[in-house]
Short mmCIF file of C-alpha atoms and ligand atoms in Angstrom, two decimals:
data_model
loop_
_atom_site.label_atom_id
_atom_site.label_comp_id
_atom_site.label_asym_id
_atom_site.label_seq_id
_atom_site.Cartn_x
_atom_site.Cartn_y
_atom_site.Cartn_z
CA MET C 1 143.18 110.70 64.76
CA ASN C 2 140.66 109.05 67.16
CA ASN C 3 137.61 110.77 66.77
CA LYS C 4 135.20 108.06 68.29
CA LEU C 5 132.50 109.89 71.43
CA ARG C 6 132.59 108.70 74.53
CA LEU C 7 129.38 108.09 76.43
CA VAL C 8 129.58 107.34 80.11
CA ILE C 9 126.49 105.90 82.03
CA LEU C 10 126.99 105.79 85.45
CA GLY C 11 125.04 103.18 87.11
CA ALA C 12 124.05 99.83 86.06
CA GLY C 13 120.88 98.79 87.50
CA TYR C 14 117.25 99.08 85.52
CA ALA C 15 117.82 101.86 83.36
CA GLY C 16 122.08 101.89 82.96
CA MET C 17 122.45 98.32 81.86
CA THR C 18 119.81 98.56 79.66
CA LEU C 19 120.75 101.26 77.62
CA ALA C 20 124.43 99.73 77.29
CA ALA C 21 123.05 96.86 76.38
CA HIS C 22 120.58 98.77 73.67
CA LEU C 23 123.19 101.71 72.75
CA ASP C 24 125.59 98.60 71.80
CA ASN C 25 123.44 96.79 69.98
CA LYS C 26 122.70 99.54 67.80
CA ILE C 27 125.76 102.11 67.46
CA SER C 28 128.91 100.43 66.06
CA LYS C 29 132.19 100.53 68.22
CA LYS C 30 133.93 102.77 65.69
CA ASP C 31 131.78 105.62 66.29
CA MET C 32 131.33 105.84 70.14
CA GLN C 33 133.22 104.31 72.63
CA ILE C 34 130.73 103.26 75.52
CA ILE C 35 131.71 103.15 79.18
CA LEU C 36 129.28 101.70 81.93
CA VAL C 37 130.44 102.81 85.88
CA ASP C 38 128.89 101.07 89.02
CA ALA C 39 130.27 100.32 92.54
CA ASN C 40 128.77 96.32 92.00
CA SER C 41 130.68 93.87 89.84
CA TYR C 42 126.59 92.93 89.50
CA HIS C 43 123.52 93.90 87.57
CA GLU C 44 121.48 93.93 90.44
CA LEU C 45 117.30 92.79 90.37
CA ILE C 46 116.21 94.81 93.62
CA GLN C 47 112.58 94.27 92.64
CA GLU C 48 113.52 90.66 94.56
CA ALA C 49 114.97 92.25 97.42
CA HIS C 50 112.33 91.28 99.29
CA LEU C 51 112.29 87.79 98.51
CA VAL C 52 115.77 87.59 99.86
CA ALA C 53 114.61 89.25 103.13
CA GLY C 54 112.38 86.14 103.56
CA GLY C 55 114.59 83.72 102.77
CA PHE C 56 113.04 82.81 99.16
CA ARG C 57 115.58 84.03 97.09
CA LYS C 58 119.67 83.37 97.70
CA PRO C 59 121.46 86.65 96.95
CA ASN C 60 123.46 85.12 93.42
CA GLU C 61 119.68 84.22 92.13
CA THR C 62 119.49 88.27 91.98
CA ARG C 63 122.97 89.20 90.58
CA ILE C 64 123.90 88.42 87.10
CA PRO C 65 127.52 89.66 87.20
CA ILE C 66 128.05 92.57 84.58
CA SER C 67 130.97 90.90 82.78
CA ASP C 68 128.75 88.36 81.46
CA LEU C 69 126.61 90.84 80.39
CA ILE C 70 128.99 92.12 78.30
CA LYS C 71 131.48 89.44 76.96
CA ASP C 72 130.34 89.63 73.52
CA THR C 73 130.02 93.49 73.66
CA ASN C 74 131.93 96.40 73.14
CA ILE C 75 130.88 97.97 76.64
CA LYS C 76 133.92 99.13 78.78
CA PHE C 77 132.78 98.56 82.36
CA ILE C 78 134.78 100.37 85.57
CA GLN C 79 133.96 99.34 88.73
CA SER C 80 133.95 102.06 90.96
CA VAL C 81 131.98 104.22 93.13
CA VAL C 82 131.23 107.82 91.75
CA LYS C 83 132.53 110.80 93.41
CA LYS C 84 131.43 113.82 91.52
CA VAL C 85 130.53 115.18 88.08
CA LYS C 86 132.14 118.73 87.04
CA ALA C 87 129.45 119.07 84.70
CA ASP C 88 131.55 122.75 83.42
CA GLU C 89 134.68 120.23 82.91
CA ASN C 90 132.85 117.21 81.20
CA LYS C 91 134.61 115.05 84.10
CA ILE C 92 133.54 112.36 86.14
CA ILE C 93 135.59 111.76 89.36
CA LEU C 94 135.60 108.22 90.71
CA GLU C 95 136.93 106.57 93.91
CA ASN C 96 140.01 104.77 93.80
CA SER C 97 140.12 105.10 89.79
CA ASP C 98 141.13 107.68 87.44
CA ASP C 99 138.77 110.63 86.47
CA ILE C 100 136.64 109.59 83.35
CA ASN C 101 136.31 112.81 80.39
CA TYR C 102 133.43 111.94 78.87
CA ASP C 103 131.25 113.63 75.46
CA TYR C 104 127.95 112.80 76.70
CA LEU C 105 126.49 111.26 80.32
CA VAL C 106 123.71 109.32 81.55
CA VAL C 107 123.28 109.46 85.07
CA ALA C 108 121.12 106.17 86.40
CA LEU C 109 122.74 105.83 89.61
CA GLY C 110 118.37 105.01 91.36
CA ALA C 111 117.41 106.44 94.37
CA SER C 112 118.22 106.01 98.64
CA THR C 113 116.03 105.37 101.15
CA LYS C 114 114.36 108.83 102.77
CA PHE C 115 114.29 109.32 106.62
CA PHE C 116 112.43 112.42 106.48
CA GLY C 117 114.61 113.52 109.49
CA ILE C 118 114.38 110.85 111.72
CA ARG C 119 118.14 110.44 112.71
CA SER C 120 117.21 107.33 114.73
CA ALA C 121 115.42 105.46 112.44
CA MET C 122 118.99 105.63 110.70
CA GLU C 123 120.76 103.98 113.53
CA TYR C 124 118.37 101.62 114.83
CA ALA C 125 115.81 100.40 111.42
CA LEU C 126 116.78 98.36 108.47
CA THR C 127 116.07 99.84 105.14
CA LEU C 128 115.54 98.08 101.68
CA ARG C 129 117.22 99.33 98.58
CA SER C 130 119.74 96.26 97.77
CA VAL C 131 119.79 92.10 97.96
CA ASP C 132 122.54 93.18 100.59
CA ASP C 133 119.68 94.84 102.98
CA GLY C 134 117.26 92.30 101.86
CA LEU C 135 120.17 89.64 102.77
CA THR C 136 120.73 91.84 106.36
CA ILE C 137 116.78 91.74 107.22
CA TYR C 138 116.98 87.90 106.49
CA ASN C 139 119.67 87.07 108.94
CA LYS C 140 118.15 89.39 111.70
CA ALA C 141 114.58 87.59 111.04
CA LEU C 142 116.41 83.95 111.10
CA LYS C 143 117.70 85.33 114.26
CA LEU C 144 114.82 86.37 115.68
CA LEU C 145 112.84 82.94 114.88
CA SER C 146 115.69 80.96 116.78
CA LYS C 147 115.56 82.68 119.75
CA SER C 148 112.14 82.29 120.13
CA ASN C 149 112.63 78.49 120.95
CA GLN C 150 115.70 79.46 123.75
CA GLY C 151 115.65 79.61 127.30
CA LYS C 152 112.44 77.05 126.85
CA ASN C 153 112.44 73.79 128.75
CA LYS C 154 110.89 71.08 126.78
CA HIS C 155 107.43 71.57 127.36
CA GLY C 156 107.95 74.51 125.53
CA ILE C 157 108.02 76.51 128.62
CA GLY C 158 110.95 79.18 129.09
CA ASN C 159 112.09 82.42 130.38
CA ASP C 160 112.36 84.15 127.18
CA LYS C 161 110.36 87.40 127.53
CA GLU C 162 111.45 89.49 124.64
CA THR C 163 108.90 90.90 122.48
CA LYS C 164 109.55 89.40 118.78
CA ASN C 165 107.45 91.96 116.47
CA ILE C 166 108.74 92.44 113.10
CA VAL C 167 107.39 96.20 112.64
CA ILE C 168 107.60 97.95 108.70
CA VAL C 169 107.17 101.42 108.87
CA GLY C 170 105.92 101.95 105.41
CA GLY C 171 102.99 100.76 103.53
CA GLY C 172 103.93 100.95 100.06
CA ALA C 173 104.83 98.86 97.88
CA THR C 174 108.31 97.81 99.43
CA GLY C 175 106.82 97.67 102.51
CA VAL C 176 103.82 95.27 101.84
CA GLY C 177 105.79 93.00 99.88
CA VAL C 178 108.62 92.48 102.84
CA ALA C 179 105.46 92.43 105.13
CA GLY C 180 104.55 89.27 102.95
CA ALA C 181 107.91 88.07 102.66
CA LEU C 182 108.59 88.09 106.30
CA ALA C 183 105.10 86.44 107.41
CA ASP C 184 105.94 83.70 105.27
CA MET C 185 108.82 83.07 106.41
CA ASN C 186 107.57 82.54 109.96
CA HIS C 187 104.64 80.12 108.50
CA ASN C 188 107.49 78.43 107.36
CA SER C 189 109.29 78.18 110.28
CA SER C 190 110.00 75.37 112.72
CA SER C 191 108.41 77.16 115.77
CA SER C 192 104.63 76.46 117.37
CA SER C 193 102.47 78.91 116.76
CA SER C 194 102.67 80.55 120.14
CA GLU C 195 106.43 81.38 119.56
CA LYS C 196 106.27 82.86 116.04
CA THR C 197 107.11 86.34 115.34
CA LYS C 198 104.73 88.72 115.09
CA VAL C 199 104.93 91.34 111.86
CA THR C 200 103.35 94.51 111.68
CA ILE C 201 102.62 97.50 109.05
CA ILE C 202 102.60 100.90 110.04
CA THR C 203 101.83 103.40 107.65
CA ALA C 204 100.75 107.39 108.27
CA SER C 205 98.31 107.19 105.42
CA SER C 206 94.58 105.89 106.07
CA THR C 207 95.28 102.67 103.87
CA LEU C 208 98.20 100.89 102.71
CA LEU C 209 99.02 101.64 98.75
CA PRO C 210 98.05 105.12 98.85
CA GLY C 211 97.03 105.96 95.20
CA PHE C 212 96.08 102.39 94.06
CA ASP C 213 92.71 101.26 93.34
CA THR C 214 90.55 100.15 96.12
CA LYS C 215 90.61 96.52 94.49
CA ILE C 216 93.98 96.19 95.27
CA ILE C 217 93.94 97.29 97.91
CA ASP C 218 91.41 95.43 99.62
CA GLU C 219 93.00 92.43 98.46
CA VAL C 220 96.42 93.19 99.38
CA VAL C 221 94.76 93.56 103.35
CA ARG C 222 92.69 90.42 102.78
CA ILE C 223 96.16 88.71 101.59
CA LEU C 224 98.21 89.75 104.31
CA HIS C 225 95.79 89.45 107.07
CA LYS C 226 95.45 85.84 105.93
CA LYS C 227 99.26 85.55 106.63
CA ASP C 228 98.55 87.16 110.07
CA VAL C 229 100.15 90.77 109.33
CA SER C 230 98.66 93.66 110.94
CA ILE C 231 97.73 96.78 109.39
CA ILE C 232 98.04 99.95 111.98
CA THR C 233 97.23 102.99 109.46
CA ARG C 234 97.13 106.85 110.15
CA THR C 235 100.15 106.10 112.25
CA THR C 236 102.86 108.66 111.85
CA ALA C 237 106.25 107.11 113.45
CA ALA C 238 108.08 110.14 115.40
CA GLU C 239 111.51 108.32 116.96
CA VAL C 240 112.78 104.72 116.32
CA ARG C 241 114.39 102.89 119.56
CA LYS C 242 116.89 99.47 119.67
CA ASP C 243 113.20 97.75 120.68
CA SER C 244 110.14 99.54 120.46
CA ILE C 245 108.83 102.70 117.78
CA VAL C 246 107.00 105.91 119.07
CA PHE C 247 104.61 107.32 117.28
CA GLU C 248 102.50 110.28 117.41
CA ASP C 249 99.01 109.26 118.79
CA GLY C 250 96.43 110.89 116.33
CA ARG C 251 93.49 111.11 118.61
CA GLU C 252 94.88 113.47 121.47
CA ALA C 253 96.76 116.35 120.28
CA GLY C 254 101.36 115.92 121.27
CA SER C 255 100.66 112.71 122.62
CA ARG C 256 102.86 110.06 121.75
CA ALA C 257 102.40 105.81 122.42
CA GLU C 258 105.28 103.21 122.26
CA ILE C 259 105.12 99.99 120.18
CA PRO C 260 107.79 97.14 120.57
CA SER C 261 109.90 96.07 117.79
CA SER C 262 112.53 93.44 118.07
CA LEU C 263 113.24 94.73 114.26
CA THR C 264 112.21 97.56 113.05
CA ILE C 265 112.33 97.83 108.69
CA TRP C 266 111.83 101.32 107.30
CA THR C 267 109.97 101.65 104.03
CA PRO C 268 108.33 105.26 104.21
CA GLY C 269 110.02 106.81 101.05
CA ILE C 270 112.70 107.26 98.66
CA LYS C 271 114.72 110.11 97.53
CA GLY C 272 116.79 110.77 94.93
CA TYR C 273 120.53 109.02 94.61
CA ASP C 274 122.90 112.07 95.96
CA LEU C 275 124.82 112.76 93.49
CA VAL C 276 127.33 115.68 93.63
CA MET C 277 127.09 117.78 90.40
CA GLU C 278 129.05 121.15 90.02
CA PRO C 279 127.69 123.11 89.18
CA GLN C 280 124.42 121.89 90.76
CA VAL C 281 121.35 121.14 88.47
CA GLU C 282 117.99 121.39 89.45
CA LYS C 283 116.64 119.02 91.61
CA THR C 284 113.05 118.19 93.20
CA ASN C 285 112.39 118.47 96.89
CA ASN C 286 113.02 114.47 97.15
CA GLY C 287 116.19 115.33 95.32
CA ARG C 288 115.63 113.66 91.54
CA ILE C 289 117.27 115.82 88.69
CA VAL C 290 115.22 117.14 86.47
CA ILE C 291 114.82 116.50 82.53
CA ASN C 292 112.85 117.42 80.11
CA ASP C 293 110.56 115.20 77.87
CA TYR C 294 113.82 114.19 76.06
CA CYS C 295 115.42 112.74 79.14
CA GLN C 296 118.04 115.84 79.11
CA THR C 297 118.94 118.09 81.74
CA ASN C 298 118.00 121.76 81.38
CA GLU C 299 121.46 123.00 82.03
CA TYR C 300 123.47 120.62 79.83
CA PRO C 301 122.46 119.08 76.14
CA ASN C 302 124.98 116.33 76.71
CA ILE C 303 124.00 115.19 80.29
CA PHE C 304 120.86 113.11 80.33
CA CYS C 305 119.11 111.33 83.61
CA LEU C 306 117.38 107.94 83.42
CA GLY C 307 115.23 106.02 85.91
CA ASP C 308 114.64 106.58 90.02
CA ILE C 309 117.25 109.80 90.28
CA SER C 310 115.75 111.39 87.21
CA ALA C 311 112.03 113.85 87.44
CA MET C 312 110.37 114.52 84.50
CA LYS C 313 108.57 117.63 85.72
CA GLU C 314 105.50 119.38 83.92
CA PRO C 315 105.56 123.24 83.96
CA SER C 316 102.32 122.22 86.69
CA GLY C 317 104.83 120.82 88.71
CA LYS C 318 103.93 117.46 88.44
CA ILE C 319 106.49 114.72 87.84
CA THR C 320 105.33 111.97 85.55
CA ASN C 321 107.63 109.27 85.79
CA PRO C 322 106.98 107.49 89.19
CA PRO C 323 110.09 105.76 90.58
CA LEU C 324 109.32 102.07 88.95
CA GLY C 325 111.11 99.81 87.75
CA HIS C 326 109.65 99.74 84.29
CA ILE C 327 109.65 103.36 83.81
CA ALA C 328 113.57 103.03 84.04
CA ILE C 329 113.47 100.81 81.52
CA SER C 330 111.25 102.87 78.52
CA GLN C 331 113.22 105.55 79.70
CA ALA C 332 116.25 103.46 78.76
CA ILE C 333 114.69 101.91 75.41
CA TYR C 334 113.32 105.42 74.44
CA LEU C 335 116.99 107.07 74.96
CA ALA C 336 118.80 104.42 73.54
CA GLU C 337 116.95 104.71 70.24
CA SER C 338 116.83 108.29 70.57
CA ILE C 339 121.24 108.52 70.68
CA ALA C 340 121.25 105.98 68.04
CA ASN C 341 118.70 108.16 65.61
CA TYR C 342 120.74 111.09 66.02
CA PHE C 343 124.46 109.40 65.55
CA ILE C 344 123.86 107.10 62.74
CA HIS C 345 120.74 108.99 61.03
CA ASN C 346 121.67 112.48 61.56
CA ILE C 347 117.80 113.01 63.13
CA LYS C 348 117.24 115.11 66.19
CA PRO C 349 114.54 113.57 68.47
CA VAL C 350 111.19 114.84 67.90
CA GLN C 351 109.09 112.27 69.82
CA LYS C 352 109.02 112.46 73.54
CA PHE C 353 109.31 109.90 76.18
CA GLN C 354 106.10 108.24 76.78
CA SER C 355 105.91 105.32 78.82
CA ASN C 356 104.03 102.50 77.03
CA VAL C 357 104.31 99.60 79.38
CA ASN C 358 101.18 98.07 80.45
CA VAL C 359 102.08 95.52 83.45
CA ARG C 360 102.60 96.34 86.90
CA ILE C 361 102.67 93.52 89.30
CA LEU C 362 103.30 93.45 93.42
CA SER C 363 104.60 90.94 95.23
CA LEU C 364 102.91 90.08 98.56
CA GLY C 365 105.78 87.20 99.64
CA LEU C 366 106.01 83.57 98.47
CA ASN C 367 103.10 83.28 96.28
CA ASP C 368 101.26 85.83 96.38
CA TYR C 369 100.85 88.30 93.55
CA ILE C 370 98.28 91.33 92.16
CA GLY C 371 98.37 93.75 89.85
CA LEU C 372 97.77 95.44 86.48
CA VAL C 373 97.71 93.43 82.76
CA ASN C 374 96.72 96.38 80.49
CA SER C 375 93.86 97.63 82.62
CA VAL C 376 92.66 94.50 84.20
CA VAL C 377 93.42 93.80 87.39
CA VAL C 378 94.78 90.43 87.97
CA ALA C 379 95.87 88.24 91.25
CA GLY C 380 97.04 84.39 91.60
CA ASP C 381 97.94 82.51 89.25
CA ILE C 382 97.97 85.13 86.05
CA ALA C 383 99.48 87.98 88.08
CA ARG C 384 102.51 85.59 88.84
CA ILE C 385 103.39 84.37 85.61
CA ALA C 386 103.05 88.11 83.93
CA LYS C 387 105.48 88.82 86.70
CA GLY C 388 107.53 86.26 85.98
CA PHE C 389 107.47 86.91 82.16
CA LYS C 390 108.06 90.78 82.88
CA GLN C 391 111.52 89.44 84.92
CA GLU C 392 112.38 87.16 81.66
CA ALA C 393 111.65 90.36 79.64
CA HIS C 394 114.51 92.08 81.44
CA LEU C 395 116.87 89.65 81.57
CA GLU C 396 116.57 88.74 77.37
CA SER C 397 116.94 93.16 77.02
CA ILE C 398 119.76 93.70 79.00
CA SER C 399 121.33 90.31 77.81
CA SER C 400 120.49 91.04 73.86
CA GLY C 401 120.13 94.47 73.36
CA GLU C 402 117.08 93.96 71.51
CA ILE C 403 113.41 94.83 72.81
CA THR C 404 112.23 90.63 72.62
CA LEU C 405 108.73 89.02 71.95
CA ALA C 406 107.94 88.86 75.53
CA ALA C 407 109.13 93.16 76.15
CA LYS C 408 106.99 93.88 73.32
CA ILE C 409 103.96 91.93 74.83
CA TYR C 410 104.10 94.68 77.62
CA LYS C 411 104.14 97.62 75.45
CA ASN C 412 101.19 99.26 75.75
CA ASP C 413 100.51 99.33 71.81
CA PRO C 414 97.17 97.80 69.88
CA VAL C 415 98.67 94.11 68.87
CA SER C 416 99.89 93.86 72.52
CA ASN C 417 97.17 94.72 74.42
CA LEU C 418 95.13 92.03 72.55
CA LEU C 419 98.01 89.47 73.21
CA SER C 420 97.69 90.68 76.90
CA SER C 421 94.00 90.21 76.86
CA ILE C 422 93.69 86.96 74.96
CA PHE C 423 96.39 85.59 77.52
CA ILE C 424 93.93 86.69 80.95
CA THR C 425 91.09 85.58 79.05
CA VAL C 426 92.35 81.89 79.00
CA PHE C 427 93.53 82.22 82.26
CA SER C 428 90.90 83.56 83.81
CA LEU C 429 88.65 80.79 82.00
CA SER C 430 90.00 78.17 82.98
CA LYS C 431 88.29 76.38 86.01
CA THR C 432 91.17 74.73 87.84
CA LEU C 433 93.23 78.23 88.18
CA LYS C 434 91.59 80.48 91.24
CA ASN C 435 92.21 83.87 89.71
CA LYS C 436 90.72 86.80 90.14
CA VAL C 437 90.35 89.72 87.24
CA TRP C 438 88.05 93.09 87.82
CA THR C 439 88.82 95.46 84.77
CA TYR C 440 90.19 98.93 86.55
CA ASP C 441 91.02 102.30 85.35
CA SER C 442 94.76 102.26 85.12
CA ASN C 443 95.09 106.06 85.45
CA LYS C 444 94.04 105.45 88.70
CA MET C 445 97.41 103.85 89.70
CA SER C 446 99.50 105.35 92.05
CA SER C 447 102.17 107.55 90.96
CA ASP C 448 104.31 107.59 93.35
CA ASP C 449 103.93 104.07 95.60
CA ASP C 450 106.81 104.50 97.62
CA GLN C 451 105.86 108.03 99.00
CA ASP C 452 104.40 106.94 101.73
CA SER C 453 105.11 110.35 104.08
CA VAL C 454 105.46 109.91 107.62
CA THR C 455 104.87 113.47 108.19
CA GLU C 456 101.29 113.04 108.58
CA SER C 457 99.68 111.89 111.83
CA ARG C 458 95.45 111.43 111.54
CA GLY C 459 95.30 108.82 114.53
CA ILE C 460 95.35 105.66 114.79
CA CYS C 461 92.85 102.76 113.75
CA LYS C 462 93.22 98.98 113.12
CA GLN C 463 92.31 98.18 109.62
CA ASP C 464 89.33 95.52 109.39
C1 FAD H 501 112.38 96.22 96.97
C2 FAD H 501 112.09 96.43 95.67
C3 FAD H 501 110.93 96.26 95.16
C4 FAD H 501 110.54 96.84 94.23
N1 FAD H 501 109.53 96.17 93.31
C5 FAD H 501 108.80 96.63 92.02
C6 FAD H 501 108.35 96.11 90.92
O1 FAD H 501 107.55 95.17 91.35
N2 FAD H 501 107.81 96.82 90.06
C7 FAD H 501 108.68 98.08 89.75
O2 FAD H 501 108.20 98.30 88.71
N3 FAD H 501 109.24 98.54 90.80
C8 FAD H 501 109.90 98.05 91.69
N4 FAD H 501 110.62 98.45 92.58
C9 FAD H 501 111.24 99.68 92.15
C10 FAD H 501 112.68 99.35 91.04
O3 FAD H 501 113.30 98.23 91.50
C11 FAD H 501 113.37 100.87 90.93
O4 FAD H 501 111.98 101.77 90.00
C12 FAD H 501 114.28 100.73 89.63
O5 FAD H 501 115.41 99.83 90.15
C13 FAD H 501 115.28 102.28 89.08
O6 FAD H 501 115.96 101.61 88.19
P1 FAD H 501 117.38 102.39 88.16
O7 FAD H 501 118.20 102.21 87.07
O8 FAD H 501 117.03 103.80 88.07
O9 FAD H 501 117.79 102.17 89.62
P2 FAD H 501 118.53 100.95 89.83
O10 FAD H 501 118.20 99.59 89.36
O11 FAD H 501 118.41 101.30 91.40
O12 FAD H 501 120.11 101.07 89.65
C14 FAD H 501 121.16 102.14 90.11
C15 FAD H 501 122.44 101.73 90.44
O13 FAD H 501 123.46 102.35 90.74
C16 FAD H 501 124.71 101.77 91.35
N5 FAD H 501 124.93 103.33 92.25
C17 FAD H 501 124.28 103.91 93.06
N6 FAD H 501 125.28 104.81 93.39
C18 FAD H 501 126.49 104.56 92.85
C19 FAD H 501 127.60 105.21 92.91
N7 FAD H 501 128.03 106.47 93.72
N8 FAD H 501 128.66 105.10 92.41
C20 FAD H 501 128.27 103.92 91.32
N9 FAD H 501 127.87 103.21 91.37
C21 FAD H 501 126.44 103.66 91.89
C22 FAD H 501 123.72 100.71 91.93
O14 FAD H 501 124.95 99.65 92.36
C23 FAD H 501 122.81 100.27 90.91
O15 FAD H 501 123.40 99.38 90.19
C24 FAD H 501 111.32 97.96 93.70
C25 FAD H 501 111.68 98.59 94.64
C26 FAD H 501 112.32 98.05 95.63
C27 FAD H 501 113.46 98.25 96.67
#
């Protein structure tokens, strides 16, 4: 009789793929069968999706075939869409595939775009939650840029009166990233400056990147202004039309204004992926599944949840795991260790999950990076190198199932902190690189950077 336990992982994104690789590395196939399920046949680096939107990455550079990642492992992969989990029966219902039974289940299905009840945004705006979304934006933006030359004679005079505004709703990390990338695409295009597309960000908040340190915000604003991106704050989108956005003008109660938009990109917030679970488990208002300090659902000890779909909720109601890639990865590495300890050594997890990654870098287009390394704000080449290094660490981790040297440097322990401090010091002392370095209180980093609520309205002002 085969007593092998079956663990099923739903989602092969940052959390799911990391967990599968690390578990396979730790647990022998005679003890456990690992099944990984994803709608796609590839692991997607969605943190590069805005660069796909700007035409600076090709889709195949941001997608790694899962078959390549699992070729020397015991992981069984099923490509299918998850329809439902029947928790009382330990069963998963898949689209066009047989149902799967499990002993242990890990849900890592990520997040989806939040529309705040604005249905017209679903119809007329584009979202940015995948590489495919990035490609759709790129194709539309390209069309817009090429239109600027249509209908004009050889002297550049023509009858094309269409406004070529690209408006990004939402000033969180995704919004500023795609704005920077599209502005770079615009500058790199062959059209003359008078014909180029105008990129604008509108945000309901009083600043971009609410919750980030002001030094980071100021630098992001400076970089975006240099790229000719307009920033309109305290402005709430109320309706998206085919060629415009209607917003509430907070200066006058009940009054509305409209700005033309040939391409609207919707990034003001995300919510947990809407997985149907029967019976239901506790979710936050934002649709994220509530888990305990061990990444386990409160209702089912054999169901775990990782990444953007999960919410670690303190008794005060505060959610302590923001929807970020490095948090998803840390949770996966933690859970792989906990499960392996339990199965191999029969040790129940005693240590609670704690994120120990000390690097967070924003990309603002082709060459502009800014962020936080070990409580220090970095920009320019240091930030770009740190971002590339972080991605390498992830790729090594999902290929080998090990915490590699690169990944260790990102851990928040004394040795890693020393290494990253040396790294920053060496670079900042270099006279040939134009970097900026500030010390910074890491507690001030945004805890939920994609939640740029569109429900507030506090007037309009153009940021200096
Ligand atoms: C443009 C962009 C830039 C970002 N930049 C950064 C950054 O610089 N730093 C940072 O820390 N974070 C960043 N993030 C956030 C980060 O990417 C997420 O926090 C991270 O991807 C979460 O990992 P996850 O495993 O929970 O979900 P995901 O990586 O989204 O994986 C979810 C997986 O589930 C699969 N799936 C979903 N539904 C189904 C279904 N029904 N059936 C089968 N499979 C399904 C998907 O195909 C996907 O593979 C960015 C996000 C975006 C969109």
